[in-house]
C-alpha cells in the first residue's frame, strides 16, 4: 500500500506538470519534459510495478518474500532517487544546482533496484522460478531493469560531462528496454497470473508464452549488444530495428495468449478491473501498429508510440488492477480472519464499480486523445487530454482511499476503527475491535 500511495502521488505530480505545459508535442528534449517522463515512468509505473511484484512474487512461486526488511529502504531510495533525477534534469534548462542532483539520482536508484532485485530475484530464483511461465518473464523483466538503469546512468554521465560523449546514442534502446524490457515484461508476468485468477481461467504454460519468452530474451540480448556498440562508438541502428521486430512479435504472441485465456475463462461476466483491462490491451494493439512507424521515422510517431505504451497500455492496466488489488488486500486485512465466525461482505462490496468504471473510461479517453494530439502535433489538445488524465487519476486515488476506509460498506458492516490508508505496521487489530473473533 505504501508503494501504491507513493506511486499515485508521482502520477498526480507528473500529470499536473503536463497540464501546466511542461511537456507536449515535439517538446520532449528539455529538462522539464525529461523530469515529467521520469516522474511518470519511474515514480508512477516503476513504483507500482515494484510494489505489485513484492506482493505477487510470493504468489507466483508459493514462497515467502526473501529479505522483506529491504522493502522500506527500497521504497525510500526509489522515491528520493526519482525526485533527485527529475530535479537534476532541470540542469539541462540552465539550473546549475541541478548537476549534482542529476549525478546523485542514479546512485540512489541503483540502491533501490538492487534491494528490489535481491528480494524479487532471491524469491523467484530460490523457488526455481525460471521453470514457471509467469516467474521467468518477471526475471527477464528484472534483467531489463538493470539495462534501463545502465543506459540511463550512462546518458547521465554524458549530460554531466563525465562520459565519453556518445552514450546519448543509447536513447532509443534506453526507451525500448524501459518501456518494453522492464515495465512491459513485468506487466506480462503479473497479468498472466492476475488475469487467470480474476477470469477463473486455468493458468499454466502455452506455446505462445514459450515463444514470447524466447523473443523477449532475443530483444534483451539485442539491447545489450546495441548498448555495447554505443559504448564502443559503433552504430546501434541494426540493434534498434531488431529490438523493435522482436518486441512487436512478443507483444502479438502475448495478445494471442491473453485472448486464449479470455475464451477459456469460467467467469462469464468479468468485473470492472478485467473489463477495463481490455481497454489497456487495445492500447497495446495500437502500440503494435505505431511501432514500425516509430522505429522507421521517430519524431511524433515515436512520441505517440511511447505515450500510448506508458499512459495507454501500462497505466490503464495498472489503474484497473490497482482498484481490485486494493479492495482484495483490504478485504483480507479486515474480513478474512472472520470467515466462518461472522457475516463478512464480499470483496466487490468494498468498491464502487460504477465510479471506478467512469474514471477508468475518462482515463482511457485522455490517453487516446493524448496519443492523437502527439500524432497531430496539437499542444492544446494534449493539455486538455492531460487534464482529463489528471481528473481520472485523482478520481481513482479517491476511490482507492474510500476502499481503504471501507466507506462503501454500511456502518454496521464496518469495523469500529479503520486506518486512513496504510495498514498499521504490525497489522495488529485494535484490541477492543468487536470484529475480532
Ligand atoms: C522505467 C524506466 C525508464 C523509462 C521508461 C525511461 C524512459 C525515457 C524516455 C522516454 C526518455 C526520452 C525522453 C525525452 O526525450 O524527452 C528518457 C531519457 C533519459 N532517461 Fe530514462 N527512462 C527510464 C529510466 C531511467 C533511469 C533509471 C535513468 C537514470 C539512471 C534514466 C535516465 C535518462 C536520461 C539521462 C535521459 C535523457 C537523454 C536525453 O538527454 O535525451 N532513465 N528516458
Tab-separated table of C-alpha atoms and ligand atoms in Angstrom:
chain	number	residue	atom	x	y	z
A	1	UNK	CA	0.000	0.000	0.000
A	2	UNK	CA	2.868	2.382	0.786
A	3	UNK	CA	4.332	1.741	-2.699
A	4	UNK	CA	0.922	2.349	-4.256
A	5	UNK	CA	0.385	5.566	-2.276
A	6	UNK	CA	3.808	6.940	-3.245
A	7	UNK	CA	3.311	5.971	-6.897
A	8	UNK	CA	-0.067	7.717	-7.051
A	9	UNK	CA	1.490	10.942	-5.737
A	10	UNK	CA	4.120	10.741	-8.510
A	11	UNK	CA	1.355	10.168	-11.076
A	12	UNK	CA	-0.595	13.231	-9.974
A	13	UNK	CA	2.594	15.349	-9.936
A	14	UNK	CA	3.618	14.252	-13.466
A	15	UNK	CA	0.120	14.881	-14.867
A	16	UNK	CA	-0.084	18.268	-13.117
A	17	UNK	CA	3.150	19.280	-14.867
A	18	UNK	CA	1.775	18.059	-18.225
A	19	UNK	CA	-1.393	20.158	-17.735
A	20	UNK	CA	0.893	23.116	-16.969
A	21	UNK	CA	2.610	22.577	-20.330
A	22	UNK	CA	5.966	21.180	-19.112
A	23	UNK	CA	5.876	18.552	-21.863
A	24	UNK	CA	3.964	18.088	-25.103
A	25	UNK	CA	4.059	17.534	-28.892
A	26	UNK	CA	7.664	17.916	-30.217
A	27	UNK	CA	8.583	19.336	-26.821
A	28	UNK	CA	10.395	16.455	-25.079
A	29	UNK	CA	14.092	17.297	-25.165
A	30	UNK	CA	14.211	19.991	-22.455
A	31	UNK	CA	14.877	19.304	-18.790
A	32	UNK	CA	11.293	19.860	-17.612
A	33	UNK	CA	9.969	17.335	-20.124
A	34	UNK	CA	12.576	14.747	-19.122
A	35	UNK	CA	11.576	15.328	-15.498
A	36	UNK	CA	7.910	14.663	-16.368
A	37	UNK	CA	8.787	11.484	-18.309
A	38	UNK	CA	10.753	10.034	-15.365
A	39	UNK	CA	8.297	11.090	-12.646
A	40	UNK	CA	5.772	9.119	-14.713
A	41	UNK	CA	7.885	6.133	-15.844
A	42	UNK	CA	9.994	5.623	-12.700
A	43	UNK	CA	7.863	7.287	-9.984
A	44	UNK	CA	4.361	6.128	-11.010
A	45	UNK	CA	4.817	2.970	-13.123
A	46	UNK	CA	8.163	1.911	-11.643
A	47	UNK	CA	6.978	2.041	-8.037
A	48	UNK	CA	3.589	0.474	-8.859
A	49	UNK	CA	5.336	-2.406	-10.616
A	50	UNK	CA	7.884	-2.968	-7.835
A	51	UNK	CA	5.157	-2.712	-5.162
A	52	UNK	CA	2.912	-5.160	-7.052
A	53	UNK	CA	5.797	-7.582	-7.666
A	54	UNK	CA	6.746	-7.572	-3.958
A	55	UNK	CA	3.143	-8.596	-3.306
A	56	UNK	CA	2.862	-11.130	-6.127
A	57	UNK	CA	6.267	-12.765	-6.470
A	58	UNK	CA	5.479	-14.933	-3.387
A	59	UNK	CA	2.124	-15.842	-5.021
A	60	UNK	CA	3.833	-16.727	-8.329
A	61	UNK	CA	6.153	-19.268	-6.677
A	62	UNK	CA	4.232	-20.078	-3.426
A	63	UNK	CA	7.169	-18.974	-1.265
A	64	UNK	CA	7.555	-16.115	1.250
A	65	UNK	CA	9.349	-12.988	0.030
A	66	UNK	CA	13.134	-13.096	0.538
A	67	UNK	CA	14.737	-10.278	2.590
A	68	UNK	CA	11.451	-8.407	3.299
A	69	UNK	CA	13.299	-5.889	5.501
A	70	UNK	CA	14.720	-4.342	2.322
A	71	UNK	CA	11.259	-3.183	1.191
A	72	UNK	CA	11.214	0.078	3.168
A	73	UNK	CA	14.804	1.143	2.243
A	74	UNK	CA	13.984	0.273	-1.391
A	75	UNK	CA	10.884	2.487	-1.322
A	76	UNK	CA	12.723	5.393	0.339
A	77	UNK	CA	15.718	5.211	-2.049
A	78	UNK	CA	13.435	4.844	-5.065
A	79	UNK	CA	11.367	7.876	-4.033
A	80	UNK	CA	14.395	10.061	-3.321
A	81	UNK	CA	16.207	8.773	-6.424
A	82	UNK	CA	13.315	9.680	-8.726
A	83	UNK	CA	12.967	13.130	-7.143
A	84	UNK	CA	16.712	13.815	-7.477
A	85	UNK	CA	16.829	12.565	-11.102
A	86	UNK	CA	13.759	14.629	-12.049
A	87	UNK	CA	15.049	17.799	-10.325
A	88	UNK	CA	18.505	17.091	-11.781
A	89	UNK	CA	17.123	17.188	-15.334
A	90	UNK	CA	16.377	20.901	-14.733
A	91	UNK	CA	20.138	21.408	-15.081
A	92	UNK	CA	19.502	20.985	-18.827
A	93	UNK	CA	17.340	24.120	-18.663
A	94	UNK	CA	20.201	26.093	-17.118
A	95	UNK	CA	19.807	25.455	-13.379
A	96	UNK	CA	23.452	24.947	-12.294
A	97	UNK	CA	22.480	23.382	-8.955
A	98	UNK	CA	20.813	20.510	-10.783
A	99	UNK	CA	24.025	18.854	-11.949
A	100	UNK	CA	24.768	17.389	-8.507
A	101	UNK	CA	21.227	16.036	-8.208
A	102	UNK	CA	21.446	14.533	-11.706
A	103	UNK	CA	24.587	12.669	-10.634
A	104	UNK	CA	23.096	11.554	-7.292
A	105	UNK	CA	19.740	10.322	-8.653
A	106	UNK	CA	21.077	7.227	-10.477
A	107	UNK	CA	23.118	6.219	-7.402
A	108	UNK	CA	20.033	6.102	-5.160
A	109	UNK	CA	18.034	4.375	-7.882
A	110	UNK	CA	20.787	1.754	-8.115
A	111	UNK	CA	20.352	1.131	-4.374
A	112	UNK	CA	16.574	0.844	-4.721
A	113	UNK	CA	16.768	-1.514	-7.727
A	114	UNK	CA	19.447	-3.624	-6.023
A	115	UNK	CA	17.162	-4.071	-2.986
A	116	UNK	CA	14.195	-4.823	-5.246
A	117	UNK	CA	16.278	-7.258	-7.279
A	118	UNK	CA	17.549	-9.012	-4.142
A	119	UNK	CA	14.019	-9.503	-2.790
A	120	UNK	CA	12.378	-10.500	-6.087
A	121	UNK	CA	15.310	-12.344	-7.620
A	122	UNK	CA	16.005	-14.018	-4.272
A	123	UNK	CA	12.403	-15.237	-4.037
A	124	UNK	CA	11.942	-16.344	-7.664
A	125	UNK	CA	15.358	-17.966	-8.213
A	126	UNK	CA	15.289	-19.819	-4.875
A	127	UNK	CA	11.994	-21.379	-5.972
A	128	UNK	CA	13.297	-22.296	-9.446
A	129	UNK	CA	11.064	-19.571	-10.893
A	130	UNK	CA	12.657	-19.803	-14.341
A	131	UNK	CA	10.662	-23.010	-14.780
A	132	UNK	CA	7.342	-21.157	-14.301
A	133	UNK	CA	5.717	-19.343	-17.252
A	134	UNK	CA	4.927	-16.238	-15.168
A	135	UNK	CA	8.008	-16.045	-12.923
A	136	UNK	CA	10.533	-16.461	-15.781
A	137	UNK	CA	9.055	-13.415	-17.558
A	138	UNK	CA	9.364	-11.385	-14.353
A	139	UNK	CA	13.009	-12.499	-14.061
A	140	UNK	CA	13.583	-11.294	-17.646
A	141	UNK	CA	11.908	-8.011	-16.638
A	142	UNK	CA	14.426	-7.615	-13.803
A	143	UNK	CA	17.232	-8.014	-16.373
A	144	UNK	CA	15.501	-5.231	-18.324
A	145	UNK	CA	15.570	-3.072	-15.182
A	146	UNK	CA	19.349	-3.459	-14.976
A	147	UNK	CA	19.705	-2.451	-18.655
A	148	UNK	CA	17.421	0.597	-18.374
A	149	UNK	CA	19.371	1.779	-15.340
A	150	UNK	CA	22.741	1.188	-17.039
A	151	UNK	CA	21.745	3.022	-20.236
A	152	UNK	CA	20.175	5.861	-18.218
A	153	UNK	CA	23.183	6.242	-15.926
A	154	UNK	CA	25.455	6.235	-18.976
A	155	UNK	CA	23.473	9.077	-20.551
A	156	UNK	CA	23.632	10.976	-17.241
A	157	UNK	CA	27.436	10.657	-17.337
A	158	UNK	CA	27.437	12.294	-20.771
A	159	UNK	CA	24.969	15.015	-19.785
A	160	UNK	CA	27.089	15.915	-16.748
A	161	UNK	CA	30.262	15.976	-18.844
A	162	UNK	CA	31.776	12.911	-17.168
A	163	UNK	CA	31.149	10.468	-20.030
A	164	UNK	CA	32.809	9.678	-23.395
A	165	UNK	CA	30.157	11.779	-25.180
A	166	UNK	CA	28.484	9.263	-27.490
A	167	UNK	CA	26.363	7.480	-24.877
A	168	UNK	CA	23.383	9.673	-25.708
A	169	UNK	CA	23.092	7.459	-28.829
A	170	UNK	CA	21.706	4.814	-26.459
A	171	UNK	CA	18.429	6.745	-26.109
A	172	UNK	CA	16.234	4.585	-28.425
A	173	UNK	CA	17.488	1.393	-26.724
A	174	UNK	CA	17.002	3.031	-23.306
A	175	UNK	CA	13.375	3.845	-24.092
A	176	UNK	CA	12.742	0.393	-25.625
A	177	UNK	CA	14.154	-1.522	-22.642
A	178	UNK	CA	12.493	0.811	-20.101
A	179	UNK	CA	9.015	0.572	-21.663
A	180	UNK	CA	9.189	-3.000	-23.054
A	181	UNK	CA	12.056	-4.728	-21.243
A	182	UNK	CA	11.300	-3.759	-17.621
A	183	UNK	CA	7.755	-2.397	-17.365
A	184	UNK	CA	6.373	-4.464	-20.276
A	185	UNK	CA	7.747	-7.848	-19.228
A	186	UNK	CA	6.821	-7.229	-15.571
A	187	UNK	CA	3.271	-6.429	-16.735
A	188	UNK	CA	3.219	-9.616	-18.890
A	189	UNK	CA	4.301	-11.786	-15.940
A	190	UNK	CA	1.922	-10.286	-13.380
A	191	UNK	CA	-1.042	-10.185	-15.795
A	192	UNK	CA	-0.590	-13.864	-16.741
A	193	UNK	CA	-1.338	-14.666	-13.069
A	194	UNK	CA	-3.866	-11.932	-12.304
A	195	UNK	CA	-5.932	-12.465	-15.461
A	196	UNK	CA	-6.130	-16.217	-14.845
A	197	UNK	CA	-7.165	-15.537	-11.227
A	198	UNK	CA	-9.773	-12.870	-11.997
A	199	UNK	CA	-11.178	-14.673	-15.061
A	200	UNK	CA	-11.212	-18.050	-13.257
A	201	UNK	CA	-9.260	-19.423	-16.221
A	202	UNK	CA	-6.801	-22.321	-15.882
A	203	UNK	CA	-3.323	-20.779	-15.797
A	204	UNK	CA	-0.193	-22.510	-16.976
A	205	UNK	CA	2.269	-22.535	-19.846
A	206	UNK	CA	1.405	-22.355	-23.557
A	207	UNK	CA	3.198	-22.385	-26.913
A	208	UNK	CA	2.587	-18.627	-27.290
A	209	UNK	CA	4.137	-17.983	-23.887
A	210	UNK	CA	7.234	-20.055	-24.573
A	211	UNK	CA	7.778	-18.391	-27.963
A	212	UNK	CA	7.093	-14.951	-26.443
A	213	UNK	CA	9.640	-15.594	-23.718
A	214	UNK	CA	12.334	-16.599	-26.236
A	215	UNK	CA	11.627	-13.418	-28.228
A	216	UNK	CA	11.891	-11.352	-25.041
A	217	UNK	CA	15.334	-12.879	-24.389
A	218	UNK	CA	16.327	-12.117	-28.003
A	219	UNK	CA	15.189	-8.490	-27.587
A	220	UNK	CA	17.107	-8.104	-24.293
A	221	UNK	CA	20.241	-9.590	-25.879
A	222	UNK	CA	19.916	-7.175	-28.811
A	223	UNK	CA	19.618	-4.266	-26.333
A	224	UNK	CA	22.781	-5.474	-24.593
A	225	UNK	CA	24.513	-5.806	-27.979
A	226	UNK	CA	23.316	-2.363	-29.055
A	227	UNK	CA	24.489	-0.727	-25.825
A	228	UNK	CA	27.889	-2.382	-26.264
A	229	UNK	CA	28.003	-0.965	-29.810
A	230	UNK	CA	27.231	2.529	-28.475
A	231	UNK	CA	29.900	2.110	-25.797
A	232	UNK	CA	32.453	1.289	-28.498
A	233	UNK	CA	31.199	4.195	-30.702
A	234	UNK	CA	29.633	1.849	-33.281
A	235	UNK	CA	26.107	2.342	-34.695
A	236	UNK	CA	23.266	0.648	-32.827
A	237	UNK	CA	20.782	1.167	-35.663
A	238	UNK	CA	20.534	-2.542	-36.533
A	239	UNK	CA	20.041	-3.446	-32.876
A	240	UNK	CA	17.229	-0.877	-32.573
A	241	UNK	CA	15.419	-2.373	-35.586
A	242	UNK	CA	15.987	-5.910	-34.266
A	243	UNK	CA	14.595	-4.950	-30.856
A	244	UNK	CA	11.505	-3.374	-32.466
A	245	UNK	CA	10.819	-6.528	-34.537
A	246	UNK	CA	11.325	-8.927	-31.598
A	247	UNK	CA	9.259	-6.731	-29.248
A	248	UNK	CA	6.436	-6.497	-31.784
A	249	UNK	CA	6.357	-10.283	-32.242
A	250	UNK	CA	6.465	-10.864	-28.461
A	251	UNK	CA	3.560	-8.427	-27.962
A	252	UNK	CA	1.467	-10.137	-30.650
A	253	UNK	CA	2.084	-13.540	-29.019
A	254	UNK	CA	1.160	-12.102	-25.602
A	255	UNK	CA	-2.108	-10.711	-27.010
A	256	UNK	CA	-2.886	-14.092	-28.621
A	257	UNK	CA	-2.225	-15.848	-25.291
A	258	UNK	CA	-4.463	-13.431	-23.347
A	259	UNK	CA	-7.179	-13.908	-25.978
A	260	UNK	CA	-6.854	-17.687	-25.392
A	261	UNK	CA	-7.221	-17.144	-21.609
A	262	UNK	CA	-10.301	-14.996	-22.181
A	263	UNK	CA	-12.014	-17.635	-24.326
A	264	UNK	CA	-11.408	-20.454	-21.811
A	265	UNK	CA	-12.429	-18.405	-18.762
A	266	UNK	CA	-15.084	-19.766	-16.379
A	267	UNK	CA	-16.226	-16.335	-15.108
A	268	UNK	CA	-18.972	-15.349	-17.564
A	269	UNK	CA	-19.234	-11.669	-16.505
A	270	UNK	CA	-15.770	-10.250	-15.667
A	271	UNK	CA	-15.623	-7.427	-13.108
A	272	UNK	CA	-14.694	-3.805	-13.834
A	273	UNK	CA	-10.930	-4.441	-13.411
A	274	UNK	CA	-10.954	-7.058	-16.155
A	275	UNK	CA	-13.470	-5.207	-18.366
A	276	UNK	CA	-11.215	-2.129	-18.352
A	277	UNK	CA	-8.074	-4.216	-18.821
A	278	UNK	CA	-9.450	-4.809	-22.315
A	279	UNK	CA	-9.001	-1.059	-22.965
A	280	UNK	CA	-5.365	-1.453	-21.872
A	281	UNK	CA	-4.916	-4.376	-24.262
A	282	UNK	CA	-6.482	-2.308	-27.071
A	283	UNK	CA	-3.762	0.288	-26.438
A	284	UNK	CA	-1.135	-2.464	-26.734
A	285	UNK	CA	-2.612	-3.276	-30.152
A	286	UNK	CA	-2.321	0.455	-31.030
A	287	UNK	CA	1.325	0.438	-29.883
A	288	UNK	CA	1.992	-2.575	-32.140
A	289	UNK	CA	0.504	-0.586	-35.023
A	290	UNK	CA	2.601	2.513	-34.297
A	291	UNK	CA	5.873	0.660	-33.599
A	292	UNK	CA	7.045	0.134	-37.219
A	293	UNK	CA	6.498	3.855	-37.973
A	294	UNK	CA	8.173	4.863	-34.698
A	295	UNK	CA	11.238	2.698	-35.480
A	296	UNK	CA	11.409	3.938	-39.081
A	297	UNK	CA	10.560	7.613	-38.707
A	298	UNK	CA	10.995	8.504	-34.993
A	299	UNK	CA	9.723	12.023	-34.155
A	300	UNK	CA	5.961	12.295	-33.490
A	301	UNK	CA	5.468	8.584	-34.295
A	302	UNK	CA	7.938	7.618	-31.571
A	303	UNK	CA	6.374	10.118	-29.126
A	304	UNK	CA	2.889	8.701	-29.817
A	305	UNK	CA	4.060	5.065	-29.517
A	306	UNK	CA	5.854	5.704	-26.184
A	307	UNK	CA	2.872	7.702	-24.847
A	308	UNK	CA	0.352	5.023	-25.919
A	309	UNK	CA	2.529	2.380	-24.223
A	310	UNK	CA	3.196	4.229	-20.919
A	311	UNK	CA	-0.139	6.065	-20.486
A	312	UNK	CA	-2.480	3.881	-22.568
A	313	UNK	CA	-1.418	0.254	-22.114
A	314	UNK	CA	0.666	0.128	-18.897
A	315	UNK	CA	-1.155	2.811	-16.885
A	316	UNK	CA	-4.715	1.760	-17.803
A	317	UNK	CA	-3.819	-1.849	-16.887
A	318	UNK	CA	-2.187	-0.746	-13.627
A	319	UNK	CA	-5.053	1.572	-12.601
A	320	UNK	CA	-7.704	-1.032	-13.459
A	321	UNK	CA	-5.943	-3.735	-11.429
A	322	UNK	CA	-4.989	-1.333	-8.630
A	323	UNK	CA	-8.656	-0.915	-7.670
A	324	UNK	CA	-9.096	-4.700	-7.454
A	325	UNK	CA	-5.794	-5.308	-5.625
A	326	UNK	CA	-6.518	-2.590	-3.033
A	327	UNK	CA	-10.013	-3.994	-2.338
A	328	UNK	CA	-8.679	-7.570	-2.238
A	329	UNK	CA	-5.870	-6.760	0.223
A	330	UNK	CA	-8.199	-4.592	2.345
A	331	UNK	CA	-10.753	-7.423	2.491
A	332	UNK	CA	-8.029	-9.913	3.535
A	333	UNK	CA	-6.824	-7.487	6.220
A	334	UNK	CA	-10.237	-6.919	7.824
A	335	UNK	CA	-12.532	-9.780	6.964
A	336	UNK	CA	-10.540	-12.922	6.099
A	337	UNK	CA	-9.956	-13.658	9.849
A	338	UNK	CA	-13.737	-13.569	10.430
A	339	UNK	CA	-14.747	-16.100	7.765
A	340	UNK	CA	-16.973	-18.728	9.380
A	341	UNK	CA	-17.216	-16.699	12.585
A	342	UNK	CA	-19.440	-13.837	11.438
A	343	UNK	CA	-21.138	-12.403	8.369
A	344	UNK	CA	-18.493	-10.859	6.094
A	345	UNK	CA	-19.039	-8.715	2.996
A	346	UNK	CA	-17.770	-9.916	-0.395
A	347	UNK	CA	-14.720	-8.201	-1.918
A	348	UNK	CA	-16.836	-6.435	-4.554
A	349	UNK	CA	-18.837	-4.658	-1.797
A	350	UNK	CA	-15.725	-2.675	-0.915
A	351	UNK	CA	-15.625	-0.995	-4.358
A	352	UNK	CA	-17.971	1.429	-6.130
A	353	UNK	CA	-17.679	-0.351	-9.515
A	354	UNK	CA	-19.692	2.352	-11.321
A	355	UNK	CA	-17.401	5.159	-10.162
A	356	UNK	CA	-14.274	3.127	-10.899
A	357	UNK	CA	-15.533	2.356	-14.423
A	358	UNK	CA	-16.349	6.025	-15.123
A	359	UNK	CA	-12.887	7.229	-14.002
A	360	UNK	CA	-11.189	4.447	-15.983
A	361	UNK	CA	-13.155	5.411	-19.100
A	362	UNK	CA	-12.114	9.073	-18.599
A	363	UNK	CA	-8.512	7.860	-18.289
A	364	UNK	CA	-8.875	5.830	-21.490
A	365	UNK	CA	-10.326	8.831	-23.348
A	366	UNK	CA	-7.484	11.055	-22.084
A	367	UNK	CA	-4.857	8.528	-23.157
A	368	UNK	CA	-6.396	8.204	-26.624
A	369	UNK	CA	-6.683	11.988	-27.115
A	370	UNK	CA	-3.127	12.467	-25.849
A	371	UNK	CA	-1.815	9.931	-28.371
A	372	UNK	CA	-3.755	11.586	-31.206
A	373	UNK	CA	-2.551	15.046	-30.083
A	374	UNK	CA	1.065	13.884	-30.343
A	375	UNK	CA	0.491	12.419	-33.806
A	376	UNK	CA	-1.304	15.583	-34.961
A	377	UNK	CA	1.167	17.816	-33.056
A	378	UNK	CA	-1.644	19.721	-31.283
A	379	UNK	CA	-0.317	21.161	-27.959
A	380	UNK	CA	-3.714	22.448	-26.764
A	381	UNK	CA	-5.440	19.087	-27.312
A	382	UNK	CA	-2.517	17.437	-25.495
A	383	UNK	CA	-3.009	19.700	-22.445
A	384	UNK	CA	-6.765	19.034	-22.458
A	385	UNK	CA	-6.045	15.302	-22.609
A	386	UNK	CA	-3.612	15.730	-19.696
A	387	UNK	CA	-6.379	17.483	-17.744
A	388	UNK	CA	-8.716	14.521	-18.321
A	389	UNK	CA	-5.944	12.134	-17.206
A	390	UNK	CA	-5.327	14.220	-14.072
A	391	UNK	CA	-9.045	14.273	-13.171
A	392	UNK	CA	-9.268	10.496	-13.689
A	393	UNK	CA	-6.127	9.876	-11.604
A	394	UNK	CA	-7.484	11.971	-8.708
A	395	UNK	CA	-10.884	10.223	-9.014
A	396	UNK	CA	-9.270	6.763	-8.885
A	397	UNK	CA	-6.996	7.786	-5.996
A	398	UNK	CA	-10.085	8.952	-4.077
A	399	UNK	CA	-11.786	5.611	-4.843
A	400	UNK	CA	-8.712	3.747	-3.517
A	401	UNK	CA	-8.854	5.797	-0.288
A	402	UNK	CA	-12.607	5.103	0.020
A	403	UNK	CA	-11.912	1.370	-0.365
A	404	UNK	CA	-9.170	1.551	2.295
A	405	UNK	CA	-11.599	3.376	4.594
A	406	UNK	CA	-14.337	0.818	3.860
A	407	UNK	CA	-16.508	3.850	3.012
A	408	UNK	CA	-18.725	1.880	0.592
A	409	UNK	CA	-19.794	-0.552	3.346
A	410	UNK	CA	-22.828	0.176	5.529
A	411	UNK	CA	-21.778	1.365	9.023
A	412	UNK	CA	-22.761	-1.930	10.707
A	413	UNK	CA	-20.605	-3.908	8.303
A	414	UNK	CA	-17.515	-1.837	9.134
A	415	UNK	CA	-15.006	-2.495	11.943
A	416	UNK	CA	-15.017	0.245	14.637
A	417	UNK	CA	-11.621	1.762	13.839
A	418	UNK	CA	-10.278	1.961	10.279
A	419	UNK	CA	-6.813	3.378	9.478
A	420	UNK	CA	-6.775	6.100	6.808
A	421	UNK	CA	-4.725	4.438	4.030
A	422	UNK	CA	-1.764	2.372	5.185
A	423	UNK	CA	-2.322	-0.669	7.398
A	424	UNK	CA	-0.682	-0.449	10.879
A	425	UNK	CA	2.888	-1.737	10.519
A	426	UNK	CA	2.251	-4.747	12.755
A	427	UNK	CA	-1.130	-5.350	11.024
A	428	UNK	CA	-2.402	-5.549	14.667
A	429	UNK	CA	-6.152	-5.300	15.106
A	430	UNK	CA	-7.305	-2.718	17.718
A	431	UNK	CA	-7.684	-4.753	20.927
A	432	UNK	CA	-11.345	-3.963	21.569
A	433	UNK	CA	-12.357	-4.402	17.928
A	434	UNK	CA	-15.696	-6.297	18.064
A	435	UNK	CA	-14.822	-7.598	14.620
A	436	UNK	CA	-12.005	-9.541	16.330
A	437	UNK	CA	-13.104	-13.159	16.817
B	1	LIG	C1	11.206	2.565	-16.488
B	1	LIG	C2	12.285	3.183	-16.615
B	1	LIG	C3	12.562	4.299	-17.608
B	1	LIG	C4	11.846	4.696	-18.708
B	1	LIG	C5	10.566	4.118	-19.269
B	1	LIG	C6	12.590	5.826	-19.292
B	1	LIG	C7	12.176	6.500	-20.429
B	1	LIG	C8	12.881	7.540	-21.006
B	1	LIG	C9	12.422	8.296	-22.163
B	1	LIG	C10	11.091	8.076	-22.865
B	1	LIG	C11	13.376	9.209	-22.461
B	1	LIG	C12	13.335	10.244	-23.593
B	1	LIG	C13	12.595	11.438	-23.060
B	1	LIG	C14	12.662	12.625	-23.942
B	1	LIG	O1	13.310	12.616	-24.968
B	1	LIG	O2	12.019	13.583	-23.521
B	1	LIG	C15	14.434	9.051	-21.488
B	1	LIG	C16	15.578	9.814	-21.467
B	1	LIG	C17	16.502	9.700	-20.488
B	1	LIG	N1	16.499	8.830	-19.424
B	1	LIG	FE1	15.119	7.478	-18.969
B	1	LIG	N2	13.708	6.090	-18.554
B	1	LIG	C18	13.714	5.184	-17.512
B	1	LIG	C19	14.651	5.071	-16.518
B	1	LIG	C20	15.747	5.876	-16.444
B	1	LIG	C21	16.749	5.754	-15.405
B	1	LIG	C22	16.692	4.730	-14.268
B	1	LIG	C23	17.683	6.720	-15.664
B	1	LIG	C24	18.935	7.055	-14.898
B	1	LIG	C25	19.586	6.203	-14.183
B	1	LIG	C26	17.270	7.430	-16.876
B	1	LIG	C27	17.993	8.448	-17.474
B	1	LIG	C28	17.617	9.082	-18.664
B	1	LIG	C29	18.386	10.155	-19.291
B	1	LIG	C30	19.701	10.725	-18.782
B	1	LIG	C31	17.688	10.550	-20.423
B	1	LIG	C32	17.992	11.741	-21.293
B	1	LIG	C33	18.546	11.532	-22.567
B	1	LIG	C34	18.494	12.861	-23.323
B	1	LIG	O3	19.171	13.782	-22.996
B	1	LIG	O4	17.718	12.920	-24.240
B	1	LIG	N3	16.080	6.908	-17.318
B	1	LIG	N4	14.116	8.021	-20.618
